[in-house]
PDB file of C-alpha atoms in Angstrom:
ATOM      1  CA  UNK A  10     102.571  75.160  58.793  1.00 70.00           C
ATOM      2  CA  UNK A  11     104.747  78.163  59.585  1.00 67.00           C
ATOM      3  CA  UNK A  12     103.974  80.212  56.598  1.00 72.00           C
ATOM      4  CA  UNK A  13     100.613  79.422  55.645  1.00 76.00           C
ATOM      5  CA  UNK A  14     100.319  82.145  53.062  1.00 75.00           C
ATOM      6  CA  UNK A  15     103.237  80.841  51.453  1.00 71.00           C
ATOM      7  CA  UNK A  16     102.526  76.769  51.171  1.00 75.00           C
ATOM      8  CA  UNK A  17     101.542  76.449  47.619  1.00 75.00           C
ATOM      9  CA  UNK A  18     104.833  77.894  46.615  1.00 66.00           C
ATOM     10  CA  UNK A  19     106.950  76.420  49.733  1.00 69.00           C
ATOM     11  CA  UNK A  20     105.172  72.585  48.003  1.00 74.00           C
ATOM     12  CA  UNK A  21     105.978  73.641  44.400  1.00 64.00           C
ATOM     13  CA  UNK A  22     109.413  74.368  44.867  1.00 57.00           C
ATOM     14  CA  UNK A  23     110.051  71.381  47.093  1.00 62.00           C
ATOM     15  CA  UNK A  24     108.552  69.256  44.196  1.00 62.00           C
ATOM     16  CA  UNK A  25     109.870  70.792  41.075  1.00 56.00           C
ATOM     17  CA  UNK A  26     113.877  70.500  43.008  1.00 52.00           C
ATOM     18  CA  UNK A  27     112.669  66.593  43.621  1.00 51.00           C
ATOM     19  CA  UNK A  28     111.894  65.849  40.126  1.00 45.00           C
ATOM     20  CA  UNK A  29     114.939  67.515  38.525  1.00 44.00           C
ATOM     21  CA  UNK A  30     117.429  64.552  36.811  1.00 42.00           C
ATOM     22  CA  UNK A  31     120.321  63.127  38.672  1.00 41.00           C
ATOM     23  CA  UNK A  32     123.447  65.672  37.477  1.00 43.00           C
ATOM     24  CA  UNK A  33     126.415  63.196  37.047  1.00 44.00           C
ATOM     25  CA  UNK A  34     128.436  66.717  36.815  1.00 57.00           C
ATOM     26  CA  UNK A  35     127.435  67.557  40.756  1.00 59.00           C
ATOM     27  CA  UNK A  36     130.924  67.543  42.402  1.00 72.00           C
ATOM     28  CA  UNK A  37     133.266  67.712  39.278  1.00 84.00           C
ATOM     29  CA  UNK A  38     132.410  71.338  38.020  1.00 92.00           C
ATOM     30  CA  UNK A  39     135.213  73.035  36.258  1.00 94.00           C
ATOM     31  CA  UNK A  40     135.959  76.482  37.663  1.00 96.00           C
ATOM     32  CA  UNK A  41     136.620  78.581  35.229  1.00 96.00           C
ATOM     33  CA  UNK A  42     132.653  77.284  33.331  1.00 95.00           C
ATOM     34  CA  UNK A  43     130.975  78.089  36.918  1.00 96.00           C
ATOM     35  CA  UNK A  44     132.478  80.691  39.059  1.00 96.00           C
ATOM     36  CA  UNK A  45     130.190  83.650  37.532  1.00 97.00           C
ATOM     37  CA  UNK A  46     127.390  81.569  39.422  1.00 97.00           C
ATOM     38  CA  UNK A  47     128.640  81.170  42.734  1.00 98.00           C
ATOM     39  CA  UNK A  48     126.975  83.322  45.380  1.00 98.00           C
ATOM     40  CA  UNK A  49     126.901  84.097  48.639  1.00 98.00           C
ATOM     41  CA  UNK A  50     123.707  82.567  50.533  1.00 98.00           C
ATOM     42  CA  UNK A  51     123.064  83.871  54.737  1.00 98.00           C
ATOM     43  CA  UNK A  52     122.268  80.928  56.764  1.00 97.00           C
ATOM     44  CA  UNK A  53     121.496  81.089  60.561  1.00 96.00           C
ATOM     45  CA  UNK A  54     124.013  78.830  63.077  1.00 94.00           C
ATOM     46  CA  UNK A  55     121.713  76.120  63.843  1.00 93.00           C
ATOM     47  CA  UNK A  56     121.043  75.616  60.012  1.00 93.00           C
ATOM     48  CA  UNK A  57     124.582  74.040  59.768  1.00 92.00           C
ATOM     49  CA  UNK A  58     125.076  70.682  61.926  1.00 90.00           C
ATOM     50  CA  UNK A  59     128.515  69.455  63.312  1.00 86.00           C
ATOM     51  CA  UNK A  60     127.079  66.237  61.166  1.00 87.00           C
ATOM     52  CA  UNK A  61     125.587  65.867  57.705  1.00 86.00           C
ATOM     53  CA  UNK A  62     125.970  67.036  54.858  1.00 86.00           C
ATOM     54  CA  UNK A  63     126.352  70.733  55.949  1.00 92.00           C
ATOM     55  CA  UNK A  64     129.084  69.929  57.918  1.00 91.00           C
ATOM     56  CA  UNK A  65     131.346  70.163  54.942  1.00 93.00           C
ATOM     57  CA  UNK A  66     129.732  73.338  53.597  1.00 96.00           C
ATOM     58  CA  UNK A  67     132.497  76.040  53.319  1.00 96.00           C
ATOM     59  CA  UNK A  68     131.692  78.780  55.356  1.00 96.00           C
ATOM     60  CA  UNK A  69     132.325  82.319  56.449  1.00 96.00           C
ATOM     61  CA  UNK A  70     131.703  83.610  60.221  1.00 95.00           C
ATOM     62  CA  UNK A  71     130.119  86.959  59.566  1.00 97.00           C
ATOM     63  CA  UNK A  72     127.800  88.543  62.220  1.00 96.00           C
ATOM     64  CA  UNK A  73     125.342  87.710  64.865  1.00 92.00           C
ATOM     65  CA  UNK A  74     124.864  83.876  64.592  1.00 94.00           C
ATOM     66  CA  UNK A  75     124.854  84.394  60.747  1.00 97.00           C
ATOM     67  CA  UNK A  76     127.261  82.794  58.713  1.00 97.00           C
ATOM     68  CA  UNK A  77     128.118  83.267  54.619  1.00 98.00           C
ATOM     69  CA  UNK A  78     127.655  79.849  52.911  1.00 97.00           C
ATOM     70  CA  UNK A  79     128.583  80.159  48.904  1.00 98.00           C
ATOM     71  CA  UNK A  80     126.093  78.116  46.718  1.00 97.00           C
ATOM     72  CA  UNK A  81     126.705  77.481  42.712  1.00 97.00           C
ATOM     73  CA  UNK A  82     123.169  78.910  41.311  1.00 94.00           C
ATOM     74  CA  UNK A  83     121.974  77.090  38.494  1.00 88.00           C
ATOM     75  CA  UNK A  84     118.391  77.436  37.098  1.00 78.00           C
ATOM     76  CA  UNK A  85     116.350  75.659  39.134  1.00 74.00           C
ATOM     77  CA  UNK A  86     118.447  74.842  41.953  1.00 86.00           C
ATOM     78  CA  UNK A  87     121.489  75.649  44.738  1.00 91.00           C
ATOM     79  CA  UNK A  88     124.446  73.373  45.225  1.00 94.00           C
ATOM     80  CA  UNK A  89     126.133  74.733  48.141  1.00 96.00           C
ATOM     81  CA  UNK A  90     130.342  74.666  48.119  1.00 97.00           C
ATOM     82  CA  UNK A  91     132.116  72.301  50.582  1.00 96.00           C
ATOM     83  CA  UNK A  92     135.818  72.959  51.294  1.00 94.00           C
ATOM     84  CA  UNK A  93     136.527  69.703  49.027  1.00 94.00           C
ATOM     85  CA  UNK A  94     135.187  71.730  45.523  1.00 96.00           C
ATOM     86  CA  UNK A  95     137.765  75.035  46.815  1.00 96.00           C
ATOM     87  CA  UNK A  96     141.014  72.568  46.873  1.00 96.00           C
ATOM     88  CA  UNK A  97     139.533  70.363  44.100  1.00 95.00           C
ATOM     89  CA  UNK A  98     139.589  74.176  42.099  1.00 96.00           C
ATOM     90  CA  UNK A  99     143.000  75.669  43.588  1.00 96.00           C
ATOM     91  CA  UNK A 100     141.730  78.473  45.479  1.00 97.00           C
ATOM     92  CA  UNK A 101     141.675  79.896  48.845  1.00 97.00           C
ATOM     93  CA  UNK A 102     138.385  80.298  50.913  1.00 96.00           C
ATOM     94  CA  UNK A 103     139.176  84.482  49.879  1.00 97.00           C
ATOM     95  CA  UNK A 104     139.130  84.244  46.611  1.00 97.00           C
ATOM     96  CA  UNK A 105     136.174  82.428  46.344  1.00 98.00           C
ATOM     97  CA  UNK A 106     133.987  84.648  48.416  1.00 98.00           C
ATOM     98  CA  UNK A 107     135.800  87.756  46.462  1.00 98.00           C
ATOM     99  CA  UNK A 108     134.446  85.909  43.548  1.00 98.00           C
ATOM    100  CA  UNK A 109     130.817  85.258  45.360  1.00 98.00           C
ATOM    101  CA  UNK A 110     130.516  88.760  46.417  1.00 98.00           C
ATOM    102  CA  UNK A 111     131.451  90.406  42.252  1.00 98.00           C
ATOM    103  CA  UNK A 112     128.855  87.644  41.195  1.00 98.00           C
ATOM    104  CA  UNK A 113     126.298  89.648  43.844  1.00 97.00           C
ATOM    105  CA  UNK A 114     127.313  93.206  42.853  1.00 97.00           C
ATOM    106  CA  UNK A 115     126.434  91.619  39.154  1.00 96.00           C
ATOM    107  CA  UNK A 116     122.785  90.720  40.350  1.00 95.00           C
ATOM    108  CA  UNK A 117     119.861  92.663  39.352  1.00 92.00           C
ATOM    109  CA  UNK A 118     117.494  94.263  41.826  1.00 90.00           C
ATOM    110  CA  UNK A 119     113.575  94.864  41.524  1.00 86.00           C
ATOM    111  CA  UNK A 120     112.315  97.399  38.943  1.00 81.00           C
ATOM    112  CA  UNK A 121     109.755  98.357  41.587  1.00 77.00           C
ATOM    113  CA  UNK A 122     110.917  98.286  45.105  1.00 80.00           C
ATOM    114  CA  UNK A 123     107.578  98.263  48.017  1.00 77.00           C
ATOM    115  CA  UNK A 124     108.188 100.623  50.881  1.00 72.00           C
ATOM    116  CA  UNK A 125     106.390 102.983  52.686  1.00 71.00           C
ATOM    117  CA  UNK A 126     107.401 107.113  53.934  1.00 71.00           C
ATOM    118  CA  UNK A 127     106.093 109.214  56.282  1.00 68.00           C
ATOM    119  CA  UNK A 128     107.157 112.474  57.212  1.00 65.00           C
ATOM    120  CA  UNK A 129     108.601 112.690  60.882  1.00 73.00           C
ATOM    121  CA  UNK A 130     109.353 108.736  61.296  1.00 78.00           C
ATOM    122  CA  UNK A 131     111.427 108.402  57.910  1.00 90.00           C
ATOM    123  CA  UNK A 132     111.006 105.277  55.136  1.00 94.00           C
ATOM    124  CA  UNK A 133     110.602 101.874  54.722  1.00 95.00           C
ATOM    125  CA  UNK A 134     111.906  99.770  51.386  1.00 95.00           C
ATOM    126  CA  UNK A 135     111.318  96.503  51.287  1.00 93.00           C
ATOM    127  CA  UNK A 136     113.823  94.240  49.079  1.00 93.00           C
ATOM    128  CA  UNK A 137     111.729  90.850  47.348  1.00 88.00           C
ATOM    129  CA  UNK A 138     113.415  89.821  44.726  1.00 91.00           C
ATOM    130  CA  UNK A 139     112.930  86.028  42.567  1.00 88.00           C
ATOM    131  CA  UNK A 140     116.185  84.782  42.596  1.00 92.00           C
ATOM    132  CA  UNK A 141     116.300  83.408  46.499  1.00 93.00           C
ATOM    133  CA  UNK A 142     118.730  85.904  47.173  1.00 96.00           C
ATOM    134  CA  UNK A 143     117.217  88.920  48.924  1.00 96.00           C
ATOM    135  CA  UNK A 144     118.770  88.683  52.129  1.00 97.00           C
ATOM    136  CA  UNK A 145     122.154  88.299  50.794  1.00 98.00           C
ATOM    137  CA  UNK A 146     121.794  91.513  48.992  1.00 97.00           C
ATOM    138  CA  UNK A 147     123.060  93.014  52.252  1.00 98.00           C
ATOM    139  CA  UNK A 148     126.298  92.322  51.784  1.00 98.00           C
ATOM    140  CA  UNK A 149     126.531  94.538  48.970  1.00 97.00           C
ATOM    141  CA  UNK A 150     129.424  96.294  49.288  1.00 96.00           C
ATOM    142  CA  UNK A 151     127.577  99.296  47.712  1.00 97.00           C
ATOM    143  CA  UNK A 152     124.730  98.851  49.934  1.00 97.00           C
ATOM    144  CA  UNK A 153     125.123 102.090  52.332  1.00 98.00           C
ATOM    145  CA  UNK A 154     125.867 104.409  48.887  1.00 96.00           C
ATOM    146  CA  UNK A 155     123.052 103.451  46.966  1.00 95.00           C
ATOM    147  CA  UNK A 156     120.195 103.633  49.812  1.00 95.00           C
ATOM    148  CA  UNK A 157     121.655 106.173  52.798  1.00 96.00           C
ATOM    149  CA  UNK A 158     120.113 108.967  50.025  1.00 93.00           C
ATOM    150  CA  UNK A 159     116.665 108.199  51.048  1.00 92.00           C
ATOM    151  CA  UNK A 160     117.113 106.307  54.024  1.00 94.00           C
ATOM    152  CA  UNK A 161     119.568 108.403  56.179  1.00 94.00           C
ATOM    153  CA  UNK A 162     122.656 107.474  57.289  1.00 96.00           C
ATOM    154  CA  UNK A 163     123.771 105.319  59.026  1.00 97.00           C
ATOM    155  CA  UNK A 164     120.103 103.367  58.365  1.00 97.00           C
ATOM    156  CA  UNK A 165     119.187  99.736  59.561  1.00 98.00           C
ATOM    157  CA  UNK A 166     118.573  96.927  57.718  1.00 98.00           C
ATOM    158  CA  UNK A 167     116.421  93.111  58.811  1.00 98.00           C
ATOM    159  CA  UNK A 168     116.884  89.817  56.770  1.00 98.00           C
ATOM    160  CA  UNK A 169     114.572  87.095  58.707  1.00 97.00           C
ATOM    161  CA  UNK A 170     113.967  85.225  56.421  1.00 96.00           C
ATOM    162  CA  UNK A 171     115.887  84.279  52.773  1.00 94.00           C
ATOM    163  CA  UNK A 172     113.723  85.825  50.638  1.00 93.00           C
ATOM    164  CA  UNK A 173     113.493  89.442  52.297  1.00 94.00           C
ATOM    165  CA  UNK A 174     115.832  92.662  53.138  1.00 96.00           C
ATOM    166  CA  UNK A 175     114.217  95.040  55.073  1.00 97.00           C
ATOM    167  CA  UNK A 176     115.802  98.618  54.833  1.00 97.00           C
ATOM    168  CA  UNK A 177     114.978 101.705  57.229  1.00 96.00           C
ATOM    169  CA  UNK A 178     115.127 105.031  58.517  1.00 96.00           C
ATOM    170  CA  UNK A 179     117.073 105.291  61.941  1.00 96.00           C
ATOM    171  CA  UNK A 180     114.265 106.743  64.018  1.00 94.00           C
ATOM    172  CA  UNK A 181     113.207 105.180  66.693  1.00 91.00           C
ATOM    173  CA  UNK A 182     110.120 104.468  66.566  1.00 92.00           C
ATOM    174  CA  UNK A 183     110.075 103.203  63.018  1.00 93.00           C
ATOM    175  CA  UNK A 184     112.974 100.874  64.652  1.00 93.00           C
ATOM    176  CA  UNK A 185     110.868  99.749  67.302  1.00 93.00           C
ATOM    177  CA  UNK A 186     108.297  98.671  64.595  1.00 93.00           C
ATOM    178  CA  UNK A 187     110.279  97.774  61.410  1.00 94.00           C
ATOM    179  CA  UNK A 188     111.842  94.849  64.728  1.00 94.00           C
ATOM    180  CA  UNK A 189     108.667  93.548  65.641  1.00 95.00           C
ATOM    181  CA  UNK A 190     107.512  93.501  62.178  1.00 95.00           C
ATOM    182  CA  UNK A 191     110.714  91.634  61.597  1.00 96.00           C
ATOM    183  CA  UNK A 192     110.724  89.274  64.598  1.00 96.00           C
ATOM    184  CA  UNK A 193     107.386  88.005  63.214  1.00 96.00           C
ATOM    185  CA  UNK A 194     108.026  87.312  60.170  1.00 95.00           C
ATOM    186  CA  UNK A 195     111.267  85.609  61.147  1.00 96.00           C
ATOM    187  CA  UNK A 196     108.616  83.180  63.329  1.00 96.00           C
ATOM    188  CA  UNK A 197     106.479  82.842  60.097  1.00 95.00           C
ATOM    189  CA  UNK A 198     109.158  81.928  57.577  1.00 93.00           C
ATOM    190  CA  UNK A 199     110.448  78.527  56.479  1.00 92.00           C
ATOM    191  CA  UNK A 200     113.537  79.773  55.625  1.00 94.00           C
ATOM    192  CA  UNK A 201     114.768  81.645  58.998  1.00 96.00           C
ATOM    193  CA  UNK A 202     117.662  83.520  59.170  1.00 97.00           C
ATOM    194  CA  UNK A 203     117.407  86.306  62.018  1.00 98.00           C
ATOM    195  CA  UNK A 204     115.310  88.433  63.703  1.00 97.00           C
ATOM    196  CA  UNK A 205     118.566  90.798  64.531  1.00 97.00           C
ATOM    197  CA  UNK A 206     118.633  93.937  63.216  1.00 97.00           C
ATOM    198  CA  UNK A 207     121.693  95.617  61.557  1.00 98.00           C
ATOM    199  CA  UNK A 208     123.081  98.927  61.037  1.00 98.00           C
ATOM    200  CA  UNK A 209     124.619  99.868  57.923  1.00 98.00           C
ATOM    201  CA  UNK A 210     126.955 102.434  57.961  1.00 97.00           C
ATOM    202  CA  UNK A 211     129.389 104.108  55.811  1.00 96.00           C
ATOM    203  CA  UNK A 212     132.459 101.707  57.346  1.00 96.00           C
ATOM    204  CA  UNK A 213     129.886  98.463  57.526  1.00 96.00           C
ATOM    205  CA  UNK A 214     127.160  96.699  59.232  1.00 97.00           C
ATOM    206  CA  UNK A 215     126.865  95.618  62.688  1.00 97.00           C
ATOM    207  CA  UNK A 216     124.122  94.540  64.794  1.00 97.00           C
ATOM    208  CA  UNK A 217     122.113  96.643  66.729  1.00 93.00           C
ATOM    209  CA  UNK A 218     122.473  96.174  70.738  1.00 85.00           C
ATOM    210  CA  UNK A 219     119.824  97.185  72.953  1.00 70.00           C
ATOM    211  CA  UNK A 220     117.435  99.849  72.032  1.00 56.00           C
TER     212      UNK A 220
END
């Protein structure tokens, strides 16, 4: 009901995870056969519940009521890390999200990617990608190098929902746009993560406060 334009493929994805086989190997993967496909996946505070199953989810406190889960990303399908799978493997909760972040760097991004320009208000590019894994693109650690060219720097970024990263100029009003644009689409999505916007800079990201 919250993304209407989206339901046929919100349904078929919902079915097609339900009618994948029982994996007897869920919970007893072998580290060195899965680590290239652990990634890191954004997920908003009130996705993860002091009880249920996300409770165990290992997790990183990042920025602005978002938090870094890690998933292992098979075909079809995310099973997100708890802190049993990191002792059950040996590591420390560092190594694994060093591992989660050269597994991102490894992704590929769009051929195409949608955006807009105009001449006094600066440019819009618009991240979609097919893997579920737009918004974590942000944490690229490459991210201000590869788009401050023809964004500016520093330039802003928006990830409200999972499958999106919004990337723009820092001009004002595009700002004041790009964040309503964002907010609403944040209230659309079934797969929330934040109407905040960033800033991505040459030293990092950080959210934007006030204006």
């Amino acid at each position: 009901r919250a993304a209407p334009d989206r339901k046929d493929k919100i349904i078929a994805h919902f079915v097609e995870t339900l009618s994948q086989p029982a994996t007897a190997d869920l919970g007893y993967e072998v580290w060195d056969e899965i680590k290239g496909c652990i990634v890191p996946v954004l997920k908003p505070r009130d996705y993860l519940k002091s009880e249920g199953p996300t409770k165990h989810f290992l997790i990183t406190d990042w920025l602005a009521d978002v938090f870094i889960c890690y998933a292992i990303k098979s075909k079809n399908m995310f099973r997100f890390v708890t802190g049993w799978d990191v002792n059950r493997w040996g590591l420390t909760n560092e190594k694994l999200h060093e591992q989660a972040l050269a597994n991102l760097v490894a992704l590929k991004w769009p051929k195409q990617l949608m955006g807009a320009r105009t001449k006094n208000e600066g440019r819009v590019i618009v991240v979609d990608t097919d893997d579920n894994l737009a918004s974590s693109r942000l944490l690229h650690p490459e991210l201000h190098k590869m788009f401050s060219e023809a964004l500016g720097s520093p330039f802003c970024a928006g990830i409200p929902c999972r499958d999106t990263l919004v990337l723009y100029s820092n001009r004002r009003e595009l700002k004041q746009r790009i964040a309503r644009r964002i907010k609403k689409d944040y209230t659309a999505s079934a797969y929330q993560i934040t109407p905040q916007p960033f800033l991505v800079t040459r030293d990092g990201i950080a959210p934007i406060v006030g204006k």
